[in-house]
Amino acid sequence: MRRVHFKLSGGEMAGIAFGDASRPPDLIFLHATGFNALTYREMLAPLGEHFHVLAVDLRGHGRSSLGAQRFGYASWNRHRDDVIELIDTHIRVPVTLAGHSMGATTSLLAAGHRPDLVRGLALIDPVLLPPAHYAVASTPGMPLIWRHTFPIARAAARRRANFASKEEAASALTGRGIFKSFTPSVLRDYVEDGFEEAADGGVKLACPPAYEAATFAAQRNDPWRAFLRARDPIVVLRAGQGSTTPQGCVERIRDMRPKARVATVDGATHALPMERPDRARAAIETAILQAAPTQRFHDLL
């Protein structure tokens, strides 16, 4: 693994990378709300044996220094635009995009907005809502209201932000909430880039609770239009328990994109990449190989 940094118009985007750095990335991976790229190190690292893999910290998360203002934050299009700028400015060739939760939806939004830059998608339990919910999100002030009424946003806003050390943070998070199914090594990776030095000598969340809450509520997106515009292949892997891709949305995907590959991992929760990294990795590899240029495909075989 190596650390990477990219200058964008709004600041610096940080990330990690695996594989052959002498050629452009085959894959860019985007994390879930509140997480960071390093959290997925163990899931992504084996892909580096065959592909050049890049995972980045989105605005307001991890080690990225892009501005994270909550004023006017109503959709994940701000993350979409950062990813598009990254590809346009630094990658300069089409790539496969993959992501988990918000990262999956952001990948989809980028593919729909700039299909020329995205040659395939692997969406791990993307956050998808029925079209009526997005219509409601478009009403004035609704994302701001949802910051205080969405249960998941309210819970995020109440998260403890400060600890004496990263070790104390890891101990406090062990066995709690979504971290219940994290192995000790995955939890350490999350904490390593999920906390930063605080003024009092301790550590604090790199993604402040108020910003995390605003992210959950920023649903003025249009993923269904993106599904119509994105290029094949599209691979969707959803959790068997508490998925953020409801069954009704699965049927809609199949109606809109008959060639999309959609699968459910029985027994897995929304923390699917941590619980079943093998299945998440296989879904990503499938998307990369199906999207790869013919010569590159034969080289990989």
mmCIF file of C-alpha atoms in Angstrom:
data_model
loop_
_atom_site.group_PDB
_atom_site.id
_atom_site.type_symbol
_atom_site.label_atom_id
_atom_site.label_comp_id
_atom_site.label_asym_id
_atom_site.label_seq_id
_atom_site.Cartn_x
_atom_site.Cartn_y
_atom_site.Cartn_z
ATOM 1 C CA MET A 1 0.000 0.000 0.000
ATOM 2 C CA ARG A 2 1.118 3.546 -0.701
ATOM 3 C CA ARG A 3 -0.297 6.937 0.238
ATOM 4 C CA VAL A 4 -1.329 9.296 -2.553
ATOM 5 C CA HIS A 5 -2.517 12.912 -2.726
ATOM 6 C CA PHE A 6 -4.184 14.875 -5.522
ATOM 7 C CA LYS A 7 -4.571 18.628 -5.854
ATOM 8 C CA LEU A 8 -8.110 19.653 -6.758
ATOM 9 C CA SER A 9 -9.648 23.099 -7.096
ATOM 10 C CA GLY A 10 -11.121 22.930 -3.582
ATOM 11 C CA GLY A 11 -8.107 21.496 -1.770
ATOM 12 C CA GLU A 12 -6.329 18.155 -1.584
ATOM 13 C CA MET A 13 -7.850 14.698 -1.954
ATOM 14 C CA ALA A 14 -5.987 11.969 -0.089
ATOM 15 C CA GLY A 15 -6.048 8.260 -0.772
ATOM 16 C CA ILE A 16 -4.300 4.925 -0.811
ATOM 17 C CA ALA A 17 -3.235 2.824 -3.786
ATOM 18 C CA PHE A 18 -2.197 -0.713 -4.667
ATOM 19 C CA GLY A 19 -0.641 -2.268 -7.746
ATOM 20 C CA ASP A 20 1.354 -0.987 -10.696
ATOM 21 C CA ALA A 21 1.732 2.792 -10.401
ATOM 22 C CA SER A 22 3.343 3.049 -13.847
ATOM 23 C CA ARG A 23 -0.042 3.001 -15.571
ATOM 24 C CA PRO A 24 -3.407 4.672 -14.900
ATOM 25 C CA PRO A 25 -5.701 3.136 -12.296
ATOM 26 C CA ASP A 26 -8.070 0.378 -13.353
ATOM 27 C CA LEU A 27 -10.305 1.123 -10.367
ATOM 28 C CA ILE A 28 -11.243 4.024 -8.113
ATOM 29 C CA PHE A 29 -13.030 2.978 -4.909
ATOM 30 C CA LEU A 30 -15.199 5.298 -2.793
ATOM 31 C CA HIS A 31 -16.037 4.712 0.876
ATOM 32 C CA ALA A 32 -19.270 4.963 2.867
ATOM 33 C CA THR A 33 -20.452 7.960 4.906
ATOM 34 C CA GLY A 34 -18.259 8.517 7.956
ATOM 35 C CA PHE A 35 -15.583 6.055 6.835
ATOM 36 C CA ASN A 36 -12.360 6.513 4.851
ATOM 37 C CA ALA A 37 -10.350 4.736 2.182
ATOM 38 C CA LEU A 38 -8.031 2.941 4.612
ATOM 39 C CA THR A 39 -10.999 1.165 6.212
ATOM 40 C CA TYR A 40 -11.189 -0.997 3.073
ATOM 41 C CA ARG A 41 -7.475 -1.813 2.855
ATOM 42 C CA GLU A 42 -7.835 -5.532 3.551
ATOM 43 C CA MET A 43 -10.670 -5.893 1.051
ATOM 44 C CA LEU A 44 -8.867 -3.983 -1.705
ATOM 45 C CA ALA A 45 -5.239 -5.073 -1.249
ATOM 46 C CA PRO A 46 -5.529 -8.448 -3.053
ATOM 47 C CA LEU A 47 -6.892 -6.667 -6.136
ATOM 48 C CA GLY A 48 -3.518 -4.928 -6.392
ATOM 49 C CA GLU A 49 -1.974 -8.204 -7.547
ATOM 50 C CA HIS A 50 -3.638 -7.772 -10.946
ATOM 51 C CA PHE A 51 -4.930 -4.189 -11.086
ATOM 52 C CA HIS A 52 -3.870 -0.652 -10.282
ATOM 53 C CA VAL A 53 -6.309 0.251 -7.497
ATOM 54 C CA LEU A 54 -6.952 3.709 -6.051
ATOM 55 C CA ALA A 55 -9.201 4.435 -3.060
ATOM 56 C CA VAL A 56 -9.794 8.038 -1.997
ATOM 57 C CA ASP A 57 -11.091 9.974 0.998
ATOM 58 C CA LEU A 58 -14.140 11.968 -0.041
ATOM 59 C CA ARG A 59 -14.676 15.599 0.957
ATOM 60 C CA GLY A 60 -15.045 15.923 4.727
ATOM 61 C CA HIS A 61 -13.597 12.471 5.418
ATOM 62 C CA GLY A 62 -10.263 10.890 6.266
ATOM 63 C CA ARG A 63 -7.133 12.794 5.309
ATOM 64 C CA SER A 64 -8.633 14.880 2.491
ATOM 65 C CA SER A 65 -8.490 18.651 3.037
ATOM 66 C CA LEU A 66 -11.286 19.622 0.657
ATOM 67 C CA GLY A 67 -13.647 22.128 2.252
ATOM 68 C CA ALA A 68 -16.520 20.507 4.120
ATOM 69 C CA GLN A 69 -19.052 23.276 4.637
ATOM 70 C CA ARG A 70 -22.527 22.223 5.709
ATOM 71 C CA PHE A 71 -24.205 25.339 4.340
ATOM 72 C CA GLY A 72 -25.893 24.469 1.070
ATOM 73 C CA TYR A 73 -24.987 20.778 1.376
ATOM 74 C CA ALA A 74 -28.092 19.189 -0.130
ATOM 75 C CA SER A 75 -26.841 16.361 -2.354
ATOM 76 C CA TRP A 76 -23.943 14.012 -3.008
ATOM 77 C CA ASN A 77 -23.285 15.853 -6.249
ATOM 78 C CA ARG A 78 -20.445 17.668 -4.463
ATOM 79 C CA HIS A 79 -18.702 14.295 -4.070
ATOM 80 C CA ARG A 80 -19.629 13.349 -7.639
ATOM 81 C CA ASP A 81 -18.000 16.519 -8.939
ATOM 82 C CA ASP A 82 -14.823 15.931 -6.902
ATOM 83 C CA VAL A 83 -14.478 12.434 -8.374
ATOM 84 C CA ILE A 84 -15.049 13.741 -11.892
ATOM 85 C CA GLU A 85 -12.408 16.428 -11.351
ATOM 86 C CA LEU A 86 -9.997 13.791 -10.049
ATOM 87 C CA ILE A 87 -10.439 11.656 -13.170
ATOM 88 C CA ASP A 88 -10.417 14.603 -15.570
ATOM 89 C CA THR A 89 -7.348 16.239 -14.024
ATOM 90 C CA HIS A 90 -5.161 13.393 -12.809
ATOM 91 C CA ILE A 91 -6.292 10.084 -14.343
ATOM 92 C CA ARG A 92 -7.244 11.287 -17.843
ATOM 93 C CA VAL A 93 -8.597 7.937 -19.019
ATOM 94 C CA PRO A 94 -11.886 6.125 -18.278
ATOM 95 C CA VAL A 95 -11.859 3.918 -15.173
ATOM 96 C CA THR A 96 -14.087 1.469 -13.354
ATOM 97 C CA LEU A 97 -15.715 3.048 -10.308
ATOM 98 C CA ALA A 98 -16.713 1.083 -7.228
ATOM 99 C CA GLY A 99 -17.953 2.058 -3.818
ATOM 100 C CA HIS A 100 -19.810 1.144 -0.667
ATOM 101 C CA SER A 101 -23.051 2.820 0.450
ATOM 102 C CA MET A 102 -22.659 6.571 -0.235
ATOM 103 C CA GLY A 103 -19.518 5.751 -2.203
ATOM 104 C CA ALA A 104 -21.499 3.389 -4.425
ATOM 105 C CA THR A 105 -24.200 5.973 -5.075
ATOM 106 C CA THR A 106 -21.573 8.648 -5.727
ATOM 107 C CA SER A 107 -19.922 6.305 -8.243
ATOM 108 C CA LEU A 108 -23.275 5.886 -9.972
ATOM 109 C CA LEU A 109 -23.892 9.647 -10.024
ATOM 110 C CA ALA A 110 -20.468 10.237 -11.580
ATOM 111 C CA ALA A 111 -21.061 7.555 -14.210
ATOM 112 C CA GLY A 112 -24.410 9.089 -15.096
ATOM 113 C CA HIS A 113 -23.061 12.631 -15.270
ATOM 114 C CA ARG A 114 -19.891 11.778 -17.230
ATOM 115 C CA PRO A 115 -20.333 8.355 -18.868
ATOM 116 C CA ASP A 116 -17.269 9.075 -20.995
ATOM 117 C CA LEU A 117 -15.080 8.851 -17.873
ATOM 118 C CA VAL A 118 -16.531 5.689 -16.299
ATOM 119 C CA ARG A 119 -16.327 2.390 -18.148
ATOM 120 C CA GLY A 120 -17.943 0.176 -15.488
ATOM 121 C CA LEU A 121 -19.520 0.160 -12.028
ATOM 122 C CA ALA A 122 -19.404 -2.098 -8.950
ATOM 123 C CA LEU A 123 -21.971 -0.874 -6.417
ATOM 124 C CA ILE A 124 -21.750 -2.434 -2.936
ATOM 125 C CA ASP A 125 -25.057 -1.883 -1.106
ATOM 126 C CA PRO A 126 -25.687 1.546 -2.681
ATOM 127 C CA VAL A 127 -28.069 3.949 -0.973
ATOM 128 C CA LEU A 128 -31.134 3.996 -3.226
ATOM 129 C CA LEU A 129 -34.562 5.414 -2.445
ATOM 130 C CA PRO A 130 -37.851 5.196 -4.348
ATOM 131 C CA PRO A 131 -38.270 8.074 -6.831
ATOM 132 C CA ALA A 132 -40.920 9.729 -4.633
ATOM 133 C CA HIS A 133 -38.351 10.238 -1.863
ATOM 134 C CA TYR A 134 -36.065 12.146 -4.215
ATOM 135 C CA ALA A 135 -38.983 14.310 -5.274
ATOM 136 C CA VAL A 136 -39.587 15.173 -1.613
ATOM 137 C CA ALA A 137 -35.865 15.907 -1.185
ATOM 138 C CA SER A 138 -36.165 18.551 -3.883
ATOM 139 C CA THR A 139 -38.638 20.638 -1.894
ATOM 140 C CA PRO A 140 -37.105 23.766 -0.312
ATOM 141 C CA GLY A 141 -35.320 23.161 2.983
ATOM 142 C CA MET A 142 -35.950 19.416 3.093
ATOM 143 C CA PRO A 143 -32.290 18.287 3.386
ATOM 144 C CA LEU A 144 -31.899 20.660 6.333
ATOM 145 C CA ILE A 145 -35.050 19.300 7.970
ATOM 146 C CA TRP A 146 -33.857 15.736 7.438
ATOM 147 C CA ARG A 147 -30.631 16.472 9.354
ATOM 148 C CA HIS A 148 -32.807 16.700 12.459
ATOM 149 C CA THR A 149 -35.495 14.124 11.636
ATOM 150 C CA PHE A 150 -33.751 11.219 9.864
ATOM 151 C CA PRO A 151 -32.985 8.669 12.630
ATOM 152 C CA ILE A 152 -29.582 7.835 11.110
ATOM 153 C CA ALA A 153 -28.679 11.531 10.827
ATOM 154 C CA ARG A 154 -29.769 12.238 14.398
ATOM 155 C CA ALA A 155 -27.698 9.293 15.633
ATOM 156 C CA ALA A 156 -24.651 10.512 13.698
ATOM 157 C CA ALA A 157 -24.977 14.002 15.172
ATOM 158 C CA ARG A 158 -24.800 12.509 18.682
ATOM 159 C CA ARG A 159 -21.618 10.501 18.064
ATOM 160 C CA ARG A 160 -18.793 11.017 20.517
ATOM 161 C CA ALA A 161 -16.153 12.986 18.631
ATOM 162 C CA ASN A 162 -13.214 13.250 21.041
ATOM 163 C CA PHE A 163 -11.000 10.657 22.718
ATOM 164 C CA ALA A 164 -7.711 10.738 24.577
ATOM 165 C CA SER A 165 -6.038 8.580 21.909
ATOM 166 C CA LYS A 166 -6.709 6.405 18.898
ATOM 167 C CA GLU A 167 -6.307 3.374 21.143
ATOM 168 C CA GLU A 168 -9.095 4.632 23.394
ATOM 169 C CA ALA A 169 -11.279 5.318 20.353
ATOM 170 C CA ALA A 170 -10.753 1.790 19.011
ATOM 171 C CA SER A 171 -11.577 0.300 22.395
ATOM 172 C CA ALA A 172 -14.740 2.384 22.724
ATOM 173 C CA LEU A 173 -15.986 1.438 19.247
ATOM 174 C CA THR A 174 -15.281 -2.278 19.487
ATOM 175 C CA GLY A 175 -18.502 -4.258 19.383
ATOM 176 C CA ARG A 176 -20.734 -1.213 18.938
ATOM 177 C CA GLY A 177 -23.136 -0.271 16.148
ATOM 178 C CA ILE A 178 -21.913 -0.914 12.637
ATOM 179 C CA PHE A 179 -18.476 -1.736 14.068
ATOM 180 C CA LYS A 180 -19.807 -4.953 15.675
ATOM 181 C CA SER A 181 -18.719 -7.062 12.726
ATOM 182 C CA PHE A 182 -15.366 -5.330 12.152
ATOM 183 C CA THR A 183 -12.283 -7.428 12.777
ATOM 184 C CA PRO A 184 -9.692 -5.774 15.047
ATOM 185 C CA SER A 185 -7.437 -5.016 12.069
ATOM 186 C CA VAL A 186 -10.232 -3.401 10.027
ATOM 187 C CA LEU A 187 -11.271 -1.330 13.036
ATOM 188 C CA ARG A 188 -7.662 -0.184 13.489
ATOM 189 C CA ASP A 189 -7.556 0.903 9.855
ATOM 190 C CA TYR A 190 -10.795 2.861 10.254
ATOM 191 C CA VAL A 191 -9.505 4.585 13.382
ATOM 192 C CA GLU A 192 -6.078 5.359 11.874
ATOM 193 C CA ASP A 193 -7.512 7.703 9.241
ATOM 194 C CA GLY A 194 -10.889 8.305 10.846
ATOM 195 C CA PHE A 195 -9.375 10.357 13.674
ATOM 196 C CA GLU A 196 -6.976 13.290 13.658
ATOM 197 C CA GLU A 197 -5.087 15.243 16.293
ATOM 198 C CA ALA A 198 -7.179 17.556 18.450
ATOM 199 C CA ALA A 199 -6.121 20.848 20.026
ATOM 200 C CA ASP A 200 -6.215 19.330 23.530
ATOM 201 C CA GLY A 201 -3.645 16.688 22.653
ATOM 202 C CA GLY A 202 -6.183 13.936 22.099
ATOM 203 C CA VAL A 203 -7.869 12.902 18.873
ATOM 204 C CA LYS A 204 -11.154 13.824 17.199
ATOM 205 C CA LEU A 205 -13.250 12.428 14.376
ATOM 206 C CA ALA A 206 -11.912 13.500 10.986
ATOM 207 C CA CYS A 207 -15.518 13.542 9.763
ATOM 208 C CA PRO A 208 -17.267 15.729 12.373
ATOM 209 C CA PRO A 209 -20.605 14.359 13.628
ATOM 210 C CA ALA A 210 -22.503 17.377 12.298
ATOM 211 C CA TYR A 211 -21.033 16.852 8.826
ATOM 212 C CA GLU A 212 -21.781 13.135 8.913
ATOM 213 C CA ALA A 213 -25.393 13.924 9.827
ATOM 214 C CA ALA A 214 -25.605 16.438 6.983
ATOM 215 C CA THR A 215 -24.232 13.817 4.592
ATOM 216 C CA PHE A 216 -26.912 11.293 5.510
ATOM 217 C CA ALA A 217 -29.578 13.957 4.895
ATOM 218 C CA ALA A 218 -28.158 15.278 1.607
ATOM 219 C CA GLN A 219 -30.456 13.237 -0.608
ATOM 220 C CA ARG A 220 -31.249 15.705 -3.396
ATOM 221 C CA ASN A 221 -29.730 13.240 -5.851
ATOM 222 C CA ASP A 222 -30.976 11.610 -9.065
ATOM 223 C CA PRO A 223 -29.530 8.077 -9.144
ATOM 224 C CA TRP A 224 -32.326 6.756 -11.355
ATOM 225 C CA ARG A 225 -31.428 9.139 -14.153
ATOM 226 C CA ALA A 226 -27.812 8.083 -13.634
ATOM 227 C CA PHE A 227 -28.801 4.433 -14.124
ATOM 228 C CA LEU A 228 -30.185 5.362 -17.540
ATOM 229 C CA ARG A 229 -26.993 7.155 -18.614
ATOM 230 C CA ALA A 230 -24.220 4.999 -17.102
ATOM 231 C CA ARG A 231 -22.337 2.574 -19.311
ATOM 232 C CA ASP A 232 -22.375 -1.203 -18.868
ATOM 233 C CA PRO A 233 -21.180 -3.215 -17.057
ATOM 234 C CA ILE A 234 -23.071 -2.541 -13.841
ATOM 235 C CA VAL A 235 -22.645 -4.940 -10.906
ATOM 236 C CA VAL A 236 -24.754 -4.460 -7.769
ATOM 237 C CA LEU A 237 -24.099 -6.435 -4.568
ATOM 238 C CA ARG A 238 -26.552 -5.899 -1.710
ATOM 239 C CA ALA A 239 -26.750 -7.002 1.912
ATOM 240 C CA GLY A 240 -29.195 -9.697 2.942
ATOM 241 C CA GLN A 241 -30.049 -7.872 6.166
ATOM 242 C CA GLY A 242 -30.950 -4.183 6.405
ATOM 243 C CA SER A 243 -29.807 -3.359 2.889
ATOM 244 C CA THR A 244 -29.839 0.254 1.707
ATOM 245 C CA THR A 245 -30.929 -1.127 -1.675
ATOM 246 C CA PRO A 246 -34.520 -2.238 -0.962
ATOM 247 C CA GLN A 247 -36.073 -5.043 -2.975
ATOM 248 C CA GLY A 248 -38.335 -2.598 -4.795
ATOM 249 C CA CYS A 249 -35.258 -0.735 -6.009
ATOM 250 C CA VAL A 250 -33.725 -4.023 -7.159
ATOM 251 C CA GLU A 251 -36.734 -4.637 -9.370
ATOM 252 C CA ARG A 252 -36.478 -1.120 -10.744
ATOM 253 C CA ILE A 253 -32.793 -1.633 -11.590
ATOM 254 C CA ARG A 254 -33.602 -4.852 -13.411
ATOM 255 C CA ASP A 255 -36.365 -3.159 -15.388
ATOM 256 C CA MET A 256 -34.150 -0.205 -16.328
ATOM 257 C CA ARG A 257 -30.907 -2.107 -16.938
ATOM 258 C CA PRO A 258 -31.622 -5.748 -17.854
ATOM 259 C CA LYS A 259 -27.907 -6.461 -18.322
ATOM 260 C CA ALA A 260 -27.017 -5.356 -14.782
ATOM 261 C CA ARG A 261 -25.795 -8.123 -12.485
ATOM 262 C CA VAL A 262 -27.571 -7.902 -9.127
ATOM 263 C CA ALA A 263 -26.878 -10.299 -6.256
ATOM 264 C CA THR A 264 -27.699 -10.494 -2.545
ATOM 265 C CA VAL A 265 -25.301 -11.801 0.105
ATOM 266 C CA ASP A 266 -27.427 -13.702 2.593
ATOM 267 C CA GLY A 267 -26.532 -13.057 6.225
ATOM 268 C CA ALA A 268 -24.478 -9.948 5.466
ATOM 269 C CA THR A 269 -25.413 -6.553 6.885
ATOM 270 C CA HIS A 270 -24.696 -3.108 5.460
ATOM 271 C CA ALA A 271 -21.075 -3.641 6.572
ATOM 272 C CA LEU A 272 -20.829 -6.155 3.723
ATOM 273 C CA PRO A 273 -17.270 -5.280 2.561
ATOM 274 C CA MET A 274 -15.986 -5.896 6.097
ATOM 275 C CA GLU A 275 -18.029 -9.063 6.705
ATOM 276 C CA ARG A 276 -17.625 -10.632 3.264
ATOM 277 C CA PRO A 277 -14.606 -9.009 1.623
ATOM 278 C CA ASP A 278 -14.370 -11.990 -0.720
ATOM 279 C CA ARG A 279 -17.815 -11.320 -2.205
ATOM 280 C CA ALA A 280 -17.227 -7.569 -2.450
ATOM 281 C CA ARG A 281 -13.846 -8.149 -4.089
ATOM 282 C CA ALA A 282 -15.345 -10.617 -6.577
ATOM 283 C CA ALA A 283 -18.045 -8.114 -7.567
ATOM 284 C CA ILE A 284 -15.423 -5.421 -8.138
ATOM 285 C CA GLU A 285 -13.180 -7.765 -10.127
ATOM 286 C CA THR A 286 -16.124 -8.772 -12.310
ATOM 287 C CA ALA A 287 -16.844 -5.136 -13.158
ATOM 288 C CA ILE A 288 -13.188 -4.393 -13.932
ATOM 289 C CA LEU A 289 -12.767 -7.413 -16.197
ATOM 290 C CA GLN A 290 -16.015 -6.838 -18.064
ATOM 291 C CA ALA A 291 -15.094 -3.184 -18.592
ATOM 292 C CA ALA A 292 -11.441 -3.754 -19.500
ATOM 293 C CA PRO A 293 -10.244 -3.155 -23.061
ATOM 294 C CA THR A 294 -9.842 -6.447 -24.961
ATOM 295 C CA GLN A 295 -6.024 -6.528 -24.873
ATOM 296 C CA ARG A 296 -5.916 -5.681 -21.175
ATOM 297 C CA PHE A 297 -8.450 -8.448 -20.492
ATOM 298 C CA HIS A 298 -6.251 -11.037 -22.230
ATOM 299 C CA ASP A 299 -3.173 -9.761 -20.355
ATOM 300 C CA LEU A 300 -4.953 -10.292 -17.034
ATOM 301 C CA LEU A 301 -5.942 -13.826 -17.975
#
